[in-house]
Amino acid sequence: MSMGMQKTQYDMAVEQFQKAADIMKLDPNVQEILRKPRRILSINFPVKMDDGRILLYQGFRSQHNNALGPYKGGIRFHPNVTIDEVKALSMWMTWKCAVAGIPFGGAKGGVTVNPKGLSKAELERLSRSFFSLISEIVGPFRDIPAPDVYTDSQTMAWFMDEYSKNDRNNPFAVVTGKPLIIGGSLGRDSATGRGVSVNVEEAARQLKLNLKNCTCAIQGWGNVGSFAHKFIEETGVKVVAVSDSKGGAHKQSGIKYSEVLSHKQKTGNVLNLPGSEAVTNEELLELDVDILVPAALEDVITADNAKRIKAKLVAEGANGPTTPEADDILFKNHVTLVPDILANSGGVSTSYLEWVQNLQHLYWSAEEVDHRLKAIMVSAFAEVWKTSQKHNVDMRTGAYIYAIGKVTEAMKIRGWV
Ligand code: NAD
């Protein structure tokens, strides 16, 4: 980072890594390797617009580390995508897969584009061109992409189809998050939110919180936040506040998942839920609740507001919602924070289950998938909890120590260091 400049997500990722590496007294050779992605493919590629113009787009695929298995990670289409962001996200994926105990390494990709400004045909051409260009480094046993911000099952269908043109087989296992009809998995849509909820239950058990007496606020009622709401509600917790990009709603008597779903279907947002008071996204974070789930954006819990967070338990649905400075403040204030690389790893874990089903051509029921996901989450939580207790550190640092330890062991036994 240069003096006076704002920290990038990559600076944050390296800072988090360094904190754990120092505590572990990690071999400097290993540190050198893990601080940077192994390979970054950066491409400029032309896309033909509907009106005949040719526009040049920039895209990246960053492969951080594959000691534990093939690279795995999403692809986002967003105007703010930068090489730094993709590098950070690929590093986080290495730790996330290691924490979840699934046999993958970390990768991430992105195209700097506002997909909302494109027609469906333009988006398809952009998706196919990008995937065709990164195809030289992806593959069912090399690197398996998935949806991320502003990409979805349709994007994955185009990706898989594009890959099949060279592969000449039906390579379902080259991407995950596909539509069900072409090898997607039941339970994938709700997986991240379900994983957040399992983590909340496990943390509550350790903290001796009776969930039936707990309240919760959820920032971001998108894929992760909405399903987190549904499953957290099922544990007996009273959700009292929700929000989206337009603002939030707060109701002390409780807000039901079904209520928000129908309101959002009718009005397009969560504002003016019957019986609720308006709250801003900033106020929502500081409400007097037991559990807080940031499930929207990065950098929302910072050195500025961390001291005002009243929740006893924070479960990070979003990637990177808490800055390192805020982490230290929360830890000092005895707020337990279940970090993103554990709390939202339900998505990639179910991606792993999708990949396994594709490879064995045998498809599981939703119950089977949910059961396997829960087992993965419970065991990941237990390992991270144990590691953070052993080192007397916050759960993020515990998760890093656990993940870095596994990746290092694999690198050593493979003879890389
Ligand atoms: P999404 O697009 O479905 O939902 C995002 C939600 O955040 C929307 O409700 C949106 O209105 C809201 N939002 C946008 N700007 C906001 C703002 N300024 N304040 C408050 N809310 C705002 O996305 P998603 O898939 O739910 O992802 C959310 C986060 O979770 C991202 O950080 C993503 O990287 C992370 N994540 C997602 C998955 C997954 O499987 N979908 C897995 C792991 C991590």
Coordinates of C-alpha atoms and ligand atoms in Angstrom, one line a residue:
M1 CA 0.0 0.0 0.0
S2 CA 1.3 3.5 -0.8
M3 CA 1.4 6.2 1.8
G4 CA -1.9 8.1 2.2
M5 CA -3.8 5.7 0.0
Q6 CA -6.8 3.8 1.1
K7 CA -6.1 0.1 1.9
T8 CA -7.2 -2.3 -0.9
Q9 CA -8.9 -5.6 -0.2
Y10 CA -5.6 -7.2 -1.1
D11 CA -3.8 -5.2 1.6
M12 CA -6.5 -6.4 4.0
A13 CA -6.1 -10.0 3.0
V14 CA -2.3 -9.8 3.4
E15 CA -2.7 -8.1 6.8
Q16 CA -5.0 -10.8 8.0
F17 CA -2.7 -13.5 6.7
Q18 CA 0.4 -11.9 8.3
K19 CA -1.3 -11.7 11.7
A20 CA -1.9 -15.4 11.7
A21 CA 1.5 -16.2 10.1
D22 CA 3.3 -14.3 12.9
I23 CA 1.4 -16.1 15.7
M24 CA 2.2 -19.4 14.0
K25 CA 5.9 -18.4 13.4
L26 CA 5.2 -19.7 9.9
D27 CA 8.3 -20.6 7.8
P28 CA 9.3 -17.5 5.9
N29 CA 9.6 -19.5 2.7
V30 CA 6.0 -20.6 3.0
Q31 CA 4.9 -17.0 3.8
E32 CA 6.6 -15.8 0.6
I33 CA 4.6 -18.2 -1.5
L34 CA 1.3 -17.7 0.2
R35 CA 1.3 -13.9 0.2
K36 CA 0.8 -13.9 -3.6
P37 CA -1.4 -15.7 -6.1
R38 CA 0.4 -18.4 -8.1
R39 CA -1.0 -17.2 -11.4
I40 CA -3.1 -14.3 -12.6
L41 CA -4.5 -14.3 -16.1
S42 CA -5.3 -10.8 -17.2
I43 CA -7.1 -10.4 -20.5
N44 CA -8.5 -7.6 -22.7
F45 CA -11.2 -9.0 -25.0
P46 CA -13.6 -7.5 -27.5
V47 CA -17.3 -8.0 -27.4
K48 CA -19.7 -7.1 -30.2
M49 CA -22.6 -4.9 -29.0
D50 CA -26.1 -5.3 -30.5
D51 CA -25.6 -2.0 -32.5
G52 CA -22.5 -3.3 -34.2
R53 CA -19.9 -1.5 -32.0
I54 CA -17.0 -3.5 -30.6
L55 CA -16.2 -2.7 -26.9
L56 CA -13.0 -3.9 -25.2
Y57 CA -13.5 -5.4 -21.7
Q58 CA -11.0 -6.4 -19.1
G59 CA -11.2 -9.6 -17.1
F60 CA -9.0 -11.6 -14.7
R61 CA -8.7 -15.0 -13.2
S62 CA -6.4 -15.3 -10.2
Q63 CA -5.3 -18.7 -8.9
H64 CA -3.9 -18.4 -5.5
N65 CA -2.9 -21.9 -4.3
N66 CA -3.8 -25.4 -5.2
A67 CA -1.9 -27.5 -2.7
L68 CA -5.2 -29.0 -1.3
G69 CA -6.9 -29.6 -4.7
P70 CA -8.0 -28.0 -7.9
Y71 CA -8.6 -24.2 -7.8
K72 CA -12.2 -23.1 -7.0
G73 CA -13.9 -19.8 -6.8
G74 CA -16.5 -17.5 -8.3
I75 CA -16.5 -15.1 -11.2
R76 CA -18.0 -11.6 -10.7
F77 CA -19.2 -9.1 -13.3
H78 CA -19.1 -5.7 -11.7
P79 CA -17.9 -2.2 -12.7
N80 CA -15.5 -2.1 -9.6
V81 CA -13.7 -5.3 -10.4
T82 CA -9.9 -4.7 -10.1
I83 CA -6.9 -7.0 -10.2
D84 CA -6.3 -6.3 -6.5
E85 CA -9.8 -7.3 -5.6
V86 CA -9.6 -10.5 -7.5
K87 CA -6.3 -11.3 -5.9
A88 CA -7.7 -10.8 -2.5
L89 CA -10.8 -12.9 -3.2
S90 CA -8.7 -15.7 -4.6
M91 CA -6.6 -15.8 -1.4
W92 CA -9.7 -15.8 0.8
M93 CA -11.0 -18.8 -1.3
T94 CA -7.8 -20.8 -0.4
W95 CA -8.5 -20.3 3.3
K96 CA -12.3 -20.8 2.9
C97 CA -11.9 -24.2 1.2
A98 CA -9.2 -25.3 3.7
V99 CA -11.4 -24.2 6.7
A100 CA -14.4 -26.1 5.2
G101 CA -12.2 -29.2 4.7
I102 CA -13.1 -29.5 1.0
P103 CA -10.4 -30.6 -1.4
F104 CA -10.0 -27.4 -3.3
G105 CA -7.5 -24.5 -3.6
G106 CA -8.4 -20.8 -4.0
A107 CA -9.2 -18.8 -7.2
K108 CA -11.4 -16.0 -8.2
G109 CA -12.3 -14.2 -11.5
G110 CA -14.0 -11.1 -12.6
V111 CA -14.8 -8.8 -15.5
T112 CA -14.9 -5.1 -15.1
V113 CA -18.4 -4.4 -16.5
N114 CA -21.8 -3.2 -15.5
P115 CA -23.9 -6.2 -16.6
K116 CA -27.1 -4.3 -16.0
G117 CA -26.2 -2.0 -18.9
L118 CA -26.0 -5.0 -21.4
S119 CA -28.7 -6.8 -23.3
K120 CA -29.0 -10.6 -22.6
A121 CA -27.4 -11.3 -26.0
E122 CA -24.5 -9.0 -25.2
L123 CA -24.1 -10.6 -21.8
E124 CA -24.0 -14.0 -23.4
R125 CA -21.4 -13.0 -25.9
L126 CA -19.3 -11.4 -23.1
S127 CA -19.6 -14.5 -20.9
R128 CA -18.7 -16.9 -23.6
S129 CA -15.7 -14.9 -24.8
F130 CA -14.4 -14.5 -21.3
F131 CA -14.8 -18.2 -20.5
S132 CA -13.3 -19.3 -23.8
L133 CA -10.2 -17.2 -23.0
I134 CA -9.8 -18.5 -19.5
S135 CA -10.5 -22.0 -20.6
E136 CA -6.8 -22.6 -21.1
I137 CA -6.4 -22.6 -17.3
V138 CA -9.7 -24.0 -16.1
G139 CA -11.1 -27.5 -16.2
P140 CA -13.0 -30.0 -14.0
F141 CA -9.7 -31.1 -12.3
R142 CA -7.8 -27.8 -12.7
D143 CA -10.0 -24.8 -11.7
I144 CA -13.7 -24.8 -11.3
P145 CA -15.5 -21.4 -11.4
A146 CA -18.9 -20.6 -9.8
P147 CA -21.3 -17.6 -9.7
D148 CA -20.5 -14.5 -7.7
V149 CA -21.7 -10.9 -7.7
Y150 CA -24.0 -10.4 -10.8
T151 CA -23.3 -13.8 -12.3
D152 CA -25.8 -16.6 -11.9
S153 CA -26.8 -20.1 -13.0
Q154 CA -27.5 -18.8 -16.5
T155 CA -23.9 -17.5 -16.7
M156 CA -22.6 -20.9 -15.6
A157 CA -24.8 -22.6 -18.2
W158 CA -23.1 -20.5 -20.9
F159 CA -19.7 -21.1 -19.4
M160 CA -20.2 -24.9 -19.4
D161 CA -21.6 -24.9 -22.9
E162 CA -18.6 -22.8 -24.2
Y163 CA -16.2 -25.2 -22.5
S164 CA -18.0 -28.2 -24.1
K165 CA -17.2 -26.9 -27.6
N166 CA -13.5 -27.8 -27.1
D167 CA -13.9 -30.6 -24.7
R168 CA -16.4 -32.5 -26.9
N169 CA -17.9 -34.1 -23.8
N170 CA -20.5 -32.9 -21.4
P171 CA -18.2 -31.3 -18.9
F172 CA -20.7 -30.6 -16.2
A173 CA -18.0 -30.5 -13.5
V174 CA -16.2 -27.5 -15.0
V175 CA -18.4 -25.0 -13.2
T176 CA -20.7 -25.2 -10.2
G177 CA -23.9 -23.2 -9.4
K178 CA -25.5 -24.5 -12.7
P179 CA -29.2 -24.8 -13.4
L180 CA -30.6 -28.1 -12.1
I181 CA -31.4 -29.4 -15.5
I182 CA -27.7 -29.5 -16.5
G183 CA -26.1 -30.8 -13.4
G184 CA -26.8 -28.3 -10.7
S185 CA -27.4 -29.4 -7.1
L186 CA -30.5 -29.2 -5.1
G187 CA -29.9 -27.0 -2.1
R188 CA -27.3 -24.8 -3.8
D189 CA -29.4 -21.6 -3.8
S190 CA -30.0 -21.6 -0.1
A191 CA -26.6 -23.1 0.9
T192 CA -24.8 -20.0 2.0
G193 CA -27.6 -18.8 4.2
R194 CA -28.1 -22.2 5.7
G195 CA -24.3 -22.3 6.5
V196 CA -24.6 -18.9 8.2
S197 CA -27.4 -20.3 10.3
V198 CA -25.5 -23.5 11.3
N199 CA -22.6 -21.3 12.4
V200 CA -24.9 -19.1 14.5
E201 CA -26.2 -22.3 16.2
E202 CA -22.8 -23.7 16.8
A203 CA -21.5 -20.3 18.2
A204 CA -24.6 -19.9 20.4
R205 CA -23.9 -23.4 21.9
Q206 CA -20.3 -22.3 22.8
L207 CA -21.4 -18.9 24.1
K208 CA -24.3 -20.5 26.0
L209 CA -26.8 -18.2 24.3
N210 CA -30.4 -19.5 24.3
L211 CA -31.4 -18.8 20.7
K212 CA -35.1 -18.7 21.7
N213 CA -34.4 -15.5 23.7
C214 CA -32.2 -13.9 21.0
T215 CA -32.8 -11.1 18.5
C216 CA -31.1 -10.6 15.2
A217 CA -30.5 -7.9 12.6
I218 CA -29.6 -8.8 9.0
Q219 CA -28.0 -6.3 6.6
G220 CA -28.6 -7.2 3.0
W221 CA -31.7 -9.2 2.1
G222 CA -30.3 -10.8 -1.0
N223 CA -29.4 -14.5 -1.6
V224 CA -27.4 -14.9 1.5
G225 CA -29.3 -12.6 3.9
S226 CA -32.8 -13.9 2.9
F227 CA -31.9 -17.5 3.4
A228 CA -30.0 -16.7 6.6
H229 CA -33.2 -15.1 7.8
K230 CA -35.3 -18.1 7.0
F231 CA -33.0 -20.7 8.7
I232 CA -32.0 -18.5 11.7
E233 CA -35.8 -17.9 12.3
E234 CA -36.3 -21.7 12.3
T235 CA -33.8 -21.9 15.3
G236 CA -36.2 -19.8 17.4
V237 CA -34.3 -16.4 17.0
K238 CA -36.5 -13.3 16.6
V239 CA -35.2 -11.3 13.6
V240 CA -36.0 -7.7 14.3
A241 CA -34.3 -5.7 11.5
V242 CA -33.6 -6.3 7.8
S243 CA -32.3 -4.0 5.0
D244 CA -31.3 -3.8 1.4
S245 CA -29.6 -1.2 -0.7
K246 CA -32.6 1.2 -0.3
G247 CA -32.6 1.1 3.5
G248 CA -33.9 -1.0 6.4
A249 CA -36.9 -1.8 8.5
H250 CA -36.9 -2.4 12.3
K251 CA -39.7 -4.0 14.3
Q252 CA -39.1 -5.1 17.9
S253 CA -42.0 -7.6 17.8
G254 CA -40.2 -9.5 15.1
I255 CA -40.1 -9.7 11.3
K256 CA -41.0 -13.0 9.7
Y257 CA -39.1 -14.3 6.6
S258 CA -42.4 -14.9 4.8
E259 CA -43.5 -11.3 5.5
V260 CA -40.3 -9.8 3.9
L261 CA -40.5 -12.2 1.0
S262 CA -44.1 -11.1 0.0
H263 CA -43.4 -7.4 0.7
K264 CA -40.2 -7.5 -1.4
Q265 CA -42.1 -9.3 -4.2
K266 CA -44.7 -6.6 -4.1
T267 CA -42.6 -3.5 -3.7
G268 CA -39.1 -4.5 -4.8
N269 CA -37.5 -3.6 -1.4
V270 CA -37.9 -4.0 2.4
L271 CA -38.8 -0.3 3.1
N272 CA -42.1 0.4 4.9
L273 CA -42.8 -3.2 6.1
P274 CA -46.1 -3.0 7.9
G275 CA -45.6 -2.0 11.6
S276 CA -41.9 -1.3 11.2
E277 CA -39.8 1.8 11.7
A278 CA -37.3 2.9 9.1
V279 CA -33.6 2.4 9.9
T280 CA -30.6 3.2 7.8
N281 CA -28.0 0.6 6.9
E282 CA -25.6 2.2 9.4
E283 CA -28.1 2.3 12.2
L284 CA -29.0 -1.3 11.7
L285 CA -25.5 -2.4 12.5
E286 CA -25.6 -0.7 15.9
L287 CA -29.1 -1.9 17.0
D288 CA -29.4 -3.5 20.4
V289 CA -29.6 -7.1 19.2
D290 CA -27.9 -10.3 20.2
I291 CA -26.9 -11.4 16.7
L292 CA -25.8 -9.4 13.7
V293 CA -25.5 -10.8 10.2
P294 CA -23.8 -8.4 7.7
A295 CA -24.8 -10.0 4.4
A296 CA -24.4 -7.2 1.9
L297 CA -21.1 -5.4 1.3
E298 CA -17.5 -5.3 2.4
D299 CA -16.0 -2.7 4.9
V300 CA -19.2 -1.9 6.8
I301 CA -17.9 -2.6 10.3
T302 CA -14.9 -0.3 10.7
A303 CA -12.8 1.4 13.4
D304 CA -15.5 4.2 13.4
N305 CA -18.5 2.1 14.3
A306 CA -17.1 -1.1 15.9
K307 CA -17.2 0.2 19.4
R308 CA -20.9 0.9 19.0
I309 CA -21.8 -2.7 17.9
K310 CA -24.0 -4.1 20.6
A311 CA -24.5 -7.7 19.3
K312 CA -22.7 -10.5 21.2
L313 CA -22.4 -12.5 18.1
V314 CA -21.5 -11.4 14.5
A315 CA -21.8 -13.9 11.7
E316 CA -20.3 -12.6 8.4
G317 CA -22.5 -13.6 5.5
A318 CA -20.8 -11.1 3.2
N319 CA -17.1 -11.3 2.2
G320 CA -14.9 -8.8 4.0
P321 CA -17.5 -6.8 5.9
T322 CA -15.2 -6.1 8.9
T323 CA -11.8 -4.3 8.7
P324 CA -8.8 -5.5 10.7
E325 CA -9.0 -2.5 13.0
A326 CA -12.6 -3.3 13.7
D327 CA -11.7 -6.9 14.4
D328 CA -9.4 -5.9 17.2
I329 CA -12.0 -3.6 18.8
L330 CA -14.8 -6.3 18.7
F331 CA -12.4 -8.9 20.2
K332 CA -11.5 -6.5 23.0
N333 CA -15.2 -5.9 23.6
H334 CA -15.9 -9.7 23.8
V335 CA -18.0 -9.7 20.7
T336 CA -17.6 -13.1 19.0
L337 CA -17.2 -12.8 15.3
V338 CA -17.6 -15.8 13.1
P339 CA -15.5 -14.8 10.1
D340 CA -16.6 -14.9 6.4
I341 CA -14.2 -17.7 5.5
L342 CA -16.1 -19.9 7.9
A343 CA -19.6 -18.3 8.2
N344 CA -20.3 -18.1 4.5
S345 CA -18.5 -21.2 3.4
G346 CA -21.8 -23.1 3.0
G347 CA -21.9 -21.9 -0.6
V348 CA -18.6 -23.3 -1.7
S349 CA -19.2 -26.5 0.3
T350 CA -22.4 -27.1 -1.6
S351 CA -20.5 -26.3 -4.8
Y352 CA -18.2 -29.1 -3.8
L353 CA -21.2 -31.4 -3.3
E354 CA -22.4 -30.4 -6.8
W355 CA -19.0 -31.2 -8.3
V356 CA -19.0 -34.6 -6.6
Q357 CA -22.5 -35.4 -8.0
N358 CA -21.3 -34.4 -11.5
L359 CA -18.3 -36.6 -11.3
Q360 CA -20.2 -39.6 -10.1
H361 CA -23.3 -39.0 -12.2
L362 CA -25.5 -39.7 -9.2
Y363 CA -27.7 -37.0 -7.8
W364 CA -28.8 -36.6 -4.2
S365 CA -32.1 -35.4 -2.7
A366 CA -32.2 -32.0 -1.1
E367 CA -32.3 -33.7 2.3
E368 CA -29.1 -35.6 1.5
V369 CA -27.3 -32.4 0.3
D370 CA -28.5 -30.4 3.4
H371 CA -27.4 -33.1 5.7
R372 CA -23.9 -33.3 4.2
L373 CA -23.6 -29.5 4.2
K374 CA -24.5 -29.4 7.9
A375 CA -21.9 -32.0 8.7
I376 CA -19.2 -30.0 6.9
M377 CA -20.2 -26.7 8.7
V378 CA -20.4 -28.3 12.2
S379 CA -17.0 -29.8 11.8
A380 CA -15.4 -26.7 10.3
F381 CA -16.8 -24.6 13.2
A382 CA -15.5 -27.0 15.8
E383 CA -12.0 -26.9 14.3
V384 CA -11.9 -23.1 14.1
W385 CA -13.3 -22.7 17.6
K386 CA -10.7 -25.2 19.0
T387 CA -7.8 -23.3 17.2
S388 CA -8.9 -19.9 18.4
Q389 CA -9.3 -21.1 22.0
K390 CA -5.9 -22.8 21.9
H391 CA -4.1 -19.6 20.7
N392 CA -6.5 -17.2 22.6
V393 CA -7.2 -15.2 19.5
D394 CA -10.3 -14.1 17.7
M395 CA -12.1 -16.6 15.4
R396 CA -10.8 -15.0 12.2
T397 CA -7.2 -15.4 13.3
G398 CA -8.1 -18.9 14.5
A399 CA -9.6 -19.7 11.1
Y400 CA -6.5 -18.4 9.4
I401 CA -4.1 -20.4 11.6
Y402 CA -6.1 -23.6 11.0
A403 CA -6.3 -23.0 7.2
I404 CA -2.7 -21.9 6.7
G405 CA -1.6 -24.9 8.8
K406 CA -3.5 -27.3 6.4
V407 CA -2.2 -25.6 3.2
T408 CA 1.3 -25.6 4.6
E409 CA 1.2 -29.3 5.5
A410 CA 0.0 -30.1 2.0
M411 CA 2.7 -27.9 0.4
K412 CA 5.4 -29.6 2.5
I413 CA 4.3 -33.1 1.9
R414 CA 4.1 -32.4 -1.8
G415 CA 7.7 -31.2 -1.7
W416 CA 7.0 -27.6 -2.7
V417 CA 8.9 -26.2 0.3
Ligands
NAD1 P1 -27.2 -10.4 -3.6 O1 -26.9 -9.5 -4.8 O2 -28.2 -11.5 -3.8 O3 -27.7 -9.6 -2.3 C1 -27.0 -8.5 -1.9 C2 -28.0 -7.7 -1.0 O4 -27.3 -6.6 -0.4 C3 -29.2 -7.1 -1.7 O5 -30.3 -7.3 -0.9 C4 -28.9 -5.7 -1.9 O6 -30.0 -4.8 -2.0 C5 -28.1 -5.4 -0.6 N1 -27.3 -4.2 -0.7 C6 -26.6 -3.7 -1.8 N2 -26.0 -2.6 -1.4 C7 -26.3 -2.4 -0.1 C8 -26.0 -1.4 0.8 N3 -25.3 -0.3 0.5 N4 -26.5 -1.5 2.1 C9 -27.2 -2.6 2.4 N5 -27.5 -3.5 1.6 C10 -27.1 -3.4 0.4 O7 -25.7 -11.0 -3.2 P2 -25.4 -12.3 -2.3 O8 -25.1 -13.4 -3.1 O9 -26.4 -12.4 -1.2 O10 -24.0 -11.8 -1.6 C11 -23.9 -10.9 -0.5 C12 -22.5 -11.1 0.0 O11 -22.3 -12.4 0.4 C13 -21.4 -10.7 -0.9 O12 -20.4 -10.1 -0.1 C14 -20.9 -12.0 -1.5 O13 -19.6 -12.0 -1.9 C15 -21.1 -12.9 -0.2 N6 -21.2 -14.3 -0.5 C16 -22.2 -14.8 -1.3 C17 -22.3 -16.2 -1.5 C18 -23.4 -16.8 -2.3 O14 -23.5 -18.0 -2.3 N7 -24.3 -16.0 -2.8 C19 -21.3 -17.0 -0.9 C20 -20.3 -16.5 -0.1 C21 -20.3 -15.1 0.1

